[in-house]
Short mmCIF file of C-alpha atoms in Angstrom, two decimals:
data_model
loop_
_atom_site.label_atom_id
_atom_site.label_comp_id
_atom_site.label_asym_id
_atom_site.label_seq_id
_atom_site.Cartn_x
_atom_site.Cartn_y
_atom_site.Cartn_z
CA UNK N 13 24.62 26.77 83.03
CA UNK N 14 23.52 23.50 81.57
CA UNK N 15 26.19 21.83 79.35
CA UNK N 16 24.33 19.03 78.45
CA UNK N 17 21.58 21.86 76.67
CA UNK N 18 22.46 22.28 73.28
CA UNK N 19 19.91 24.42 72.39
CA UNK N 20 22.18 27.58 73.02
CA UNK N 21 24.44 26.47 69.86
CA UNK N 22 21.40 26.97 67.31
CA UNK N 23 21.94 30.47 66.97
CA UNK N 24 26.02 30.56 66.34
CA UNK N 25 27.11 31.30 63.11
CA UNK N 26 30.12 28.81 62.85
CA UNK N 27 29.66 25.06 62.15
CA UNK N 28 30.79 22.30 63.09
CA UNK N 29 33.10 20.52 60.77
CA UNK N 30 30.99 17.60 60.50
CA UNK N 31 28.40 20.40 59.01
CA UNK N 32 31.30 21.02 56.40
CA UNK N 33 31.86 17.73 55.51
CA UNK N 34 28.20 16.93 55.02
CA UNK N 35 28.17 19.87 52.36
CA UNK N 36 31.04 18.82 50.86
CA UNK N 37 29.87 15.14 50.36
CA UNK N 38 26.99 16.53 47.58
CA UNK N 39 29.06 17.20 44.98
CA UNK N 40 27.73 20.46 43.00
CA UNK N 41 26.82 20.12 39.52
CA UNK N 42 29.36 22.44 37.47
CA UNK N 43 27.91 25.42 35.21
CA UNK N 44 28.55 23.09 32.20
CA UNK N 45 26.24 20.81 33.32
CA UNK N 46 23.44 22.87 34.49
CA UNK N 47 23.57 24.33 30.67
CA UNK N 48 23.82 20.92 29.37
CA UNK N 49 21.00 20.16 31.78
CA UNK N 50 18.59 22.75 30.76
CA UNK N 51 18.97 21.01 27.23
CA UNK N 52 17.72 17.42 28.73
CA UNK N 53 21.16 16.49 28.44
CA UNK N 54 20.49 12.89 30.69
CA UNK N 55 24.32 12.17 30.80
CA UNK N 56 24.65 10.16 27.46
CA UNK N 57 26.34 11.05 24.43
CA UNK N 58 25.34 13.89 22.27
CA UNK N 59 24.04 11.82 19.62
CA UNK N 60 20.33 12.23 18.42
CA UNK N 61 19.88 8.69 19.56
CA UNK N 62 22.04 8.84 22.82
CA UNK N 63 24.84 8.03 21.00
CA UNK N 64 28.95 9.28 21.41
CA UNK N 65 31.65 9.62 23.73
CA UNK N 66 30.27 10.45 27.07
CA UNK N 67 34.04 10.23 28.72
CA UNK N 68 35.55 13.75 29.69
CA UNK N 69 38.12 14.70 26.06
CA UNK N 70 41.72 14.01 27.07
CA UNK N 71 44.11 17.04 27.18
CA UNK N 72 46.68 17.01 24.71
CA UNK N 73 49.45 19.27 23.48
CA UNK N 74 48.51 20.97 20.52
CA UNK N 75 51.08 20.70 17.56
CA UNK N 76 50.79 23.55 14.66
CA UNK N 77 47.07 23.55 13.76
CA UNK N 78 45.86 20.13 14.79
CA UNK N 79 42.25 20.70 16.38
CA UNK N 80 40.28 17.73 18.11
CA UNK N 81 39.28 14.79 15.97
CA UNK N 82 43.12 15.00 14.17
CA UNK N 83 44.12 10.94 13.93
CA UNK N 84 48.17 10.71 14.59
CA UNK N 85 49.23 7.88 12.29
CA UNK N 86 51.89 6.98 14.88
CA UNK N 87 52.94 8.19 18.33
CA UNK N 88 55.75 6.43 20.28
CA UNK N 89 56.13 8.18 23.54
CA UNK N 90 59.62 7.62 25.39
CA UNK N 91 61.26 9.29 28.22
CA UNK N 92 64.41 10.95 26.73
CA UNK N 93 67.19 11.92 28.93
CA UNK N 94 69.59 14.05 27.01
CA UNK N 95 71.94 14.21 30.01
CA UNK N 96 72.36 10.57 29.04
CA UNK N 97 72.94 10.28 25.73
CA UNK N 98 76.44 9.55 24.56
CA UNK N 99 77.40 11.78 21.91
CA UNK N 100 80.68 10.62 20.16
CA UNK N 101 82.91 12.46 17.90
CA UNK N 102 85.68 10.54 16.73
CA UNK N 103 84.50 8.09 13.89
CA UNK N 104 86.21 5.16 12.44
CA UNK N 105 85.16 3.12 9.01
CA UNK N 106 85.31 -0.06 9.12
CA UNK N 107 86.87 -1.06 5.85
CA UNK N 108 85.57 -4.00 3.73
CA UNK N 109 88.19 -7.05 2.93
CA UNK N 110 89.59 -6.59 -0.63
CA UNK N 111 87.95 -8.68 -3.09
CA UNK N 112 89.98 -11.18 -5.25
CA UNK N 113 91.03 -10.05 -8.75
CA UNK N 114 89.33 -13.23 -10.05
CA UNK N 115 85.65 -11.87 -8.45
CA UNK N 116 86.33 -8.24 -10.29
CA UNK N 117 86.72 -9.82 -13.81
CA UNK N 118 83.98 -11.78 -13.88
CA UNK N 119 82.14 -10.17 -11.93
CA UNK N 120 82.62 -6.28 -12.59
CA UNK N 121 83.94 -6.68 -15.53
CA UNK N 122 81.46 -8.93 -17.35
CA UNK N 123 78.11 -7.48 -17.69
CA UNK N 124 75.69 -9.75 -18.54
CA UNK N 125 74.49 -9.86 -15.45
CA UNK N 126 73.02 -6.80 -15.42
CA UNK N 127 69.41 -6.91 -16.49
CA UNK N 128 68.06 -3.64 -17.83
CA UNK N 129 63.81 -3.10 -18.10
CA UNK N 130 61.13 -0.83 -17.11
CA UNK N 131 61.26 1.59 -14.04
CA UNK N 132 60.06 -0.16 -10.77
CA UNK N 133 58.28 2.03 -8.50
CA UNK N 134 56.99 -0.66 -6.13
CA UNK N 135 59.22 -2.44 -3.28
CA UNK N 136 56.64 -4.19 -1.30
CA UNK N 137 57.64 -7.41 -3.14
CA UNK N 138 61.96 -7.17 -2.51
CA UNK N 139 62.21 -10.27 0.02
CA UNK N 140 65.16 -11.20 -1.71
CA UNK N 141 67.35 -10.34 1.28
CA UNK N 142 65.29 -9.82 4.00
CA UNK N 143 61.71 -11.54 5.29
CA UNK N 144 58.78 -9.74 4.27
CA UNK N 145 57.92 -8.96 8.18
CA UNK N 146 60.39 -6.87 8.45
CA UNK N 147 60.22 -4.91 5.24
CA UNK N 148 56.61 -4.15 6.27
CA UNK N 149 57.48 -2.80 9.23
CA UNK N 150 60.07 -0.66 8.14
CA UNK N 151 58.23 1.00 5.07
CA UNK N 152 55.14 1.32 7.96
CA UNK N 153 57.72 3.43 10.33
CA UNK N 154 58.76 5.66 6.93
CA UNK N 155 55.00 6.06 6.35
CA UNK N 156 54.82 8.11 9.60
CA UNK N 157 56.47 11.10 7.80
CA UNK N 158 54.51 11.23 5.10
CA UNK N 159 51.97 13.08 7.66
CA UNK N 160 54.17 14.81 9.53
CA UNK N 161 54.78 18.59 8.70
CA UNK N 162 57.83 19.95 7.66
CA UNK N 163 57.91 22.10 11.55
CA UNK N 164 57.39 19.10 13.15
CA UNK N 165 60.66 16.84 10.79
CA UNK N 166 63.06 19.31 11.56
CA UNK N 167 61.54 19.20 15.06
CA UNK N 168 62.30 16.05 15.50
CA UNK N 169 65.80 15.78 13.43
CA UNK N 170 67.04 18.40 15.73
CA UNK N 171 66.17 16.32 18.71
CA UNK N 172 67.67 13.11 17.22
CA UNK N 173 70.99 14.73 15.97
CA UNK N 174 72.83 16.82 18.87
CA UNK N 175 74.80 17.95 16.05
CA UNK N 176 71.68 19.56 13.65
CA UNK N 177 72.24 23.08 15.22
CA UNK N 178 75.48 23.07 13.08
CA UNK N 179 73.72 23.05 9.85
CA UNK N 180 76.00 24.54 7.33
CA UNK N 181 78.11 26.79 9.05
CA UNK N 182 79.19 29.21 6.61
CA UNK N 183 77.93 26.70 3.10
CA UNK N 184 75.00 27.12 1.70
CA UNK N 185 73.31 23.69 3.21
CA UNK N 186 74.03 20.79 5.46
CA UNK N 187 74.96 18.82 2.65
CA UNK N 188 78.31 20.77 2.61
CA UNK N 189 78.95 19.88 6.06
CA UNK N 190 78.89 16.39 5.53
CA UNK N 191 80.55 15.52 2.79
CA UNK N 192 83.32 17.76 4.79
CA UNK N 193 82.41 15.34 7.70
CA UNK N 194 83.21 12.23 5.29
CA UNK N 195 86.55 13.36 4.18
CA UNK N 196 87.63 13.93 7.51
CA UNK N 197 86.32 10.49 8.36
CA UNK N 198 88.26 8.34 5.78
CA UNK N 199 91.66 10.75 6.48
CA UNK N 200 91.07 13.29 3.03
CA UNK N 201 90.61 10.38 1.04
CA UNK N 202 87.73 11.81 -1.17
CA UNK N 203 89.71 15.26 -1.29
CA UNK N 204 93.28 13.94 -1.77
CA UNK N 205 94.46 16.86 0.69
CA UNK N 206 96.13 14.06 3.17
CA UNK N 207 98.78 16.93 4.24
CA UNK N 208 97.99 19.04 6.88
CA UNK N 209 100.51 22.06 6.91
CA UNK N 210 99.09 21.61 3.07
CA UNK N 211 95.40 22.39 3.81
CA UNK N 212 95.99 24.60 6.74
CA UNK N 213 97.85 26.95 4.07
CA UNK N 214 95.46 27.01 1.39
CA UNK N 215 92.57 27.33 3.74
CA UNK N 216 93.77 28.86 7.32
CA UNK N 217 91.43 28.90 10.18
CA UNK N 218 92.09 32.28 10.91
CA UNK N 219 91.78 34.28 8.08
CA UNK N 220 92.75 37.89 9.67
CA UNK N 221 95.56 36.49 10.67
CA UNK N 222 96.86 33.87 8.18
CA UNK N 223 95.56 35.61 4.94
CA UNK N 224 98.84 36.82 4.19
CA UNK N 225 100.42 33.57 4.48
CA UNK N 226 98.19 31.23 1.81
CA UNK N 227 99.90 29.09 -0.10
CA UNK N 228 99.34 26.98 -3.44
CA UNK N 229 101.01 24.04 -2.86
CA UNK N 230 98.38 22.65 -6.28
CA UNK N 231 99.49 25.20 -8.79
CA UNK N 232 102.11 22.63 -10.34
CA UNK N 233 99.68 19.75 -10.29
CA UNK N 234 97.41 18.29 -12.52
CA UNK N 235 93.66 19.59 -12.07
CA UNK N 236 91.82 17.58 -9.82
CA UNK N 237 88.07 16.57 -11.57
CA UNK N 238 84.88 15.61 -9.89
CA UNK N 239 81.66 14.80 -10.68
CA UNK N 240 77.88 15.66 -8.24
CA UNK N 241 75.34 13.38 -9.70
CA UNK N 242 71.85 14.10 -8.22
CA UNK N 243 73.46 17.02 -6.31
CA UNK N 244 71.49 19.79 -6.24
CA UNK N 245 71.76 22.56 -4.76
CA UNK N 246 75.48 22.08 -4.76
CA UNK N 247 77.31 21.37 -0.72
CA UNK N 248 79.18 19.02 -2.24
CA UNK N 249 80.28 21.02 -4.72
CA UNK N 250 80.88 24.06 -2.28
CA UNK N 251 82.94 21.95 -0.19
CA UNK N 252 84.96 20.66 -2.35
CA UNK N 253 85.75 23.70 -4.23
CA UNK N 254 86.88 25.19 -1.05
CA UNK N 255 89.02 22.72 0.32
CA UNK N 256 90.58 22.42 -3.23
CA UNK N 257 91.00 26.38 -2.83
CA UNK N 258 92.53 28.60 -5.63
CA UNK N 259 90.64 26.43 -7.81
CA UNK N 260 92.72 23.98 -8.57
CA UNK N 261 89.46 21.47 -9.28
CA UNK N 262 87.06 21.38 -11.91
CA UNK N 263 83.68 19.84 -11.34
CA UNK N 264 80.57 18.83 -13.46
CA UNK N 265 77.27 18.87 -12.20
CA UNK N 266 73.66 15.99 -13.12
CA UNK N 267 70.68 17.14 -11.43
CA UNK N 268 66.99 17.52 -11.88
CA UNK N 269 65.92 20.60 -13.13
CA UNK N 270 62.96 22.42 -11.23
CA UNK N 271 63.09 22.73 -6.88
CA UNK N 272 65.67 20.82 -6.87
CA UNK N 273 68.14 22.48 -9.34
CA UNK N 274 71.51 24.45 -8.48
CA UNK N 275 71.47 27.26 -6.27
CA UNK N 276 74.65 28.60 -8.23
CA UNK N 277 74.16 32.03 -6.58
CA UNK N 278 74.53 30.56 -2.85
CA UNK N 279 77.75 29.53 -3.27
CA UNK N 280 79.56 31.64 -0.56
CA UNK N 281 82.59 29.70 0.46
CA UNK N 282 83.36 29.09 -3.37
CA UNK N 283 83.05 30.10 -6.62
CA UNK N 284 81.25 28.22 -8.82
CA UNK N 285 82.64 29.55 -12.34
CA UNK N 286 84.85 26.28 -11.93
CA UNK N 287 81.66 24.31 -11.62
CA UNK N 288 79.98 23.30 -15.09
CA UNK N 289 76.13 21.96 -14.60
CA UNK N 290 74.61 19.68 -16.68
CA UNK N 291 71.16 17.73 -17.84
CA UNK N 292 72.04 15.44 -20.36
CA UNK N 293 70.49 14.93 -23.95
CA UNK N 294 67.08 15.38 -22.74
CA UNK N 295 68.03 18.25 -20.68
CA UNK N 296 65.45 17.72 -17.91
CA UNK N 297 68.35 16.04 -15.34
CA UNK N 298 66.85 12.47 -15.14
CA UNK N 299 68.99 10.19 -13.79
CA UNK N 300 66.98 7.33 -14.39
CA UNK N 301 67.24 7.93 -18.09
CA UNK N 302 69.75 5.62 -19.46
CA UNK N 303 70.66 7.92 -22.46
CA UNK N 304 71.03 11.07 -19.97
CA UNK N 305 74.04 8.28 -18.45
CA UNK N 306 75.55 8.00 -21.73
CA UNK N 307 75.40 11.77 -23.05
CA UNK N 308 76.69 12.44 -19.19
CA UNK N 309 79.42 9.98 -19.78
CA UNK N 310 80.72 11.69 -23.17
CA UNK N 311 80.15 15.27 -21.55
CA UNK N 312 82.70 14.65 -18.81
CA UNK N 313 85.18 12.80 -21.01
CA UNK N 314 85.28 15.79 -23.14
CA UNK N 315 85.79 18.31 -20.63
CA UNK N 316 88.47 16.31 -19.06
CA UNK N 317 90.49 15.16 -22.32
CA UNK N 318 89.88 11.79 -21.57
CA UNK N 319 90.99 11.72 -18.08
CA UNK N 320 87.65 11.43 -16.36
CA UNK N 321 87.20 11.84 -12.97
CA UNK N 322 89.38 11.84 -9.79
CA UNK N 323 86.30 11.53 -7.42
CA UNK N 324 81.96 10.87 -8.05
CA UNK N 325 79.60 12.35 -5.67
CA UNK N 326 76.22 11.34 -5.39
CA UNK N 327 73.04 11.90 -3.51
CA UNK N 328 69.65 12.03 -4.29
CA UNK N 329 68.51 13.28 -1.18
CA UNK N 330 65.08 16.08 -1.55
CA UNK N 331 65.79 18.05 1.97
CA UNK N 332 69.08 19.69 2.48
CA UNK N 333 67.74 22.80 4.01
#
């Protein structure tokens, strides 16, 4: 048998793997582009001229109904290790130096310096205090939520917070939780309840077993009177009703009527028959209103003989879900 023939390898039915490779070197046009081809599609854009993207479409995650051609307003993409993150518990204010009693008279006291005109809704302009760079930039990185869907906020809030998924434990809102977190933070300042074996009596964190055991230690004192401007729908309220407990506090209420009103009925950790809303002389809630102020101002002094308040909540946030 001749080895140098070759001729007897014509008729085998496996190639060679430089046979292989020669196939594999013409690259086959896909299905897509026979279609495309049929349609004397020449590899340009699909324009009636030639014109548009001829580039393959980049793959992106899809975010609630976004479909191609959606324009993200901003997109910052890090790489976030949670594992790293340090997430601190213990807080402590830093307290601001007292301020002479020469700077309150004339200063707090005496208002002329307080210059009252028309509503400004603009704050492009305020470069009082800081350069105009860096107001631009920070109203341009608020901007970005103004497209952002309420899914894809509380998206976000719960990644930024690794404390979100307590929400309001058993309040009606968030907003309960942290004007709980506050008093803690500046030792029951806000709530006056600086004794513990106090507060751990009137509210007991086991109630099947401590029921029996509340205590009033508030009955004898005087009632203790608050005020939640722009509070609606009412944590701080809630909260403070319940750490006050067998309502021993009286509060009074100055918030926009409509969506953002009280939610009186979704009180479930207090009552709120101790709670007395109000929406000043125009009775629409408008804080900006300087006569709502003064009718506010004579509404609280009246249901408080004169006293006023102990404490003065206020808000103004729209999203305490």
């Amino acid at each position: 048998m001749d080895f140098n023939n070759t001729n007897h390898l014509h008729g085998r039915k496996r190639k060679n793997e430089s046979d292989y490779e020669s196939v594999d070197c013409k690259k086959k046009p896909s299905i897509g582009f026979k279609l495309l081809e049929k349609m004397n599609f020449e590899g340009k854009g699909l324009g009636k001229y030639g014109q548009g993207e001829t580039k393959d479409i980049e793959v992106q995650n899809p975010i609630g109904r976004r479909g191609l051609g959606h324009h993200i307003h901003s997109r910052i993409e890090i790489d976030f290790n949670e594992s790293e993150e340090v997430k601190t518990i213990n807080e402590t204010p830093k307290w601001c130096p007292p301020c002479s009693r020469g700077f309150e008279q004339s200063k707090l006291i005496d208002d002329t310096w307080i210059i009252v005109d028309k509503p400004k809704e603009v704050i492009e302009d305020e470069t009082k205090y800081c350069s105009s760079e860096t107001l631009t930039k920070m109203l341009e990185g608020k901007n970005v939520f103004d497209h952002m869907s309420d899914r894809e906020i509380n998206f976000a809030r719960l990644r930024a917070n690794p404390y979100e998924t307590v929400k309001g434990a058993f309040f009606q809102n968030r907003a309960a939780m942290k004007m709980a977190n506050l008093d803690k933070i500046y030792d029951w300042l806000l709530s006056g309840e600086k004794i513990k074996e106090d507060r751990l009596n009137k509210n007991p964190l086991d109630l099947k077993i401590d029921e029996l055991y509340r205590k009033n230690y508030d009955r004898e004192q005087p009632l203790f009177y608050f005020a939640d401007v722009c509070a609606g729908p009412g944590g701080f309220t809630e909260y403070l009703l319940w750490r006050k407990s067998f309502y021993n506090a009286k509060g009074f209420g100055f918030t926009l009527i409509g969506d953002c009103d009280f939610n009186l009925n979704k009180f479930t950790a207090a009552s709120p028959m101790y709670f007395h809303p109000y929406y000043g002389v125009h009775r629409d809630g408008d804080v900006m209103n300087p006569e709502n102020l003064i009718s506010l101002q004579q509404f609280v002094g009246e249901g408080t003989d004169g006293n006023f308040c102990d404490l003065v909540m206020c808000d103004g946030g729209f999203n305490v879900s």
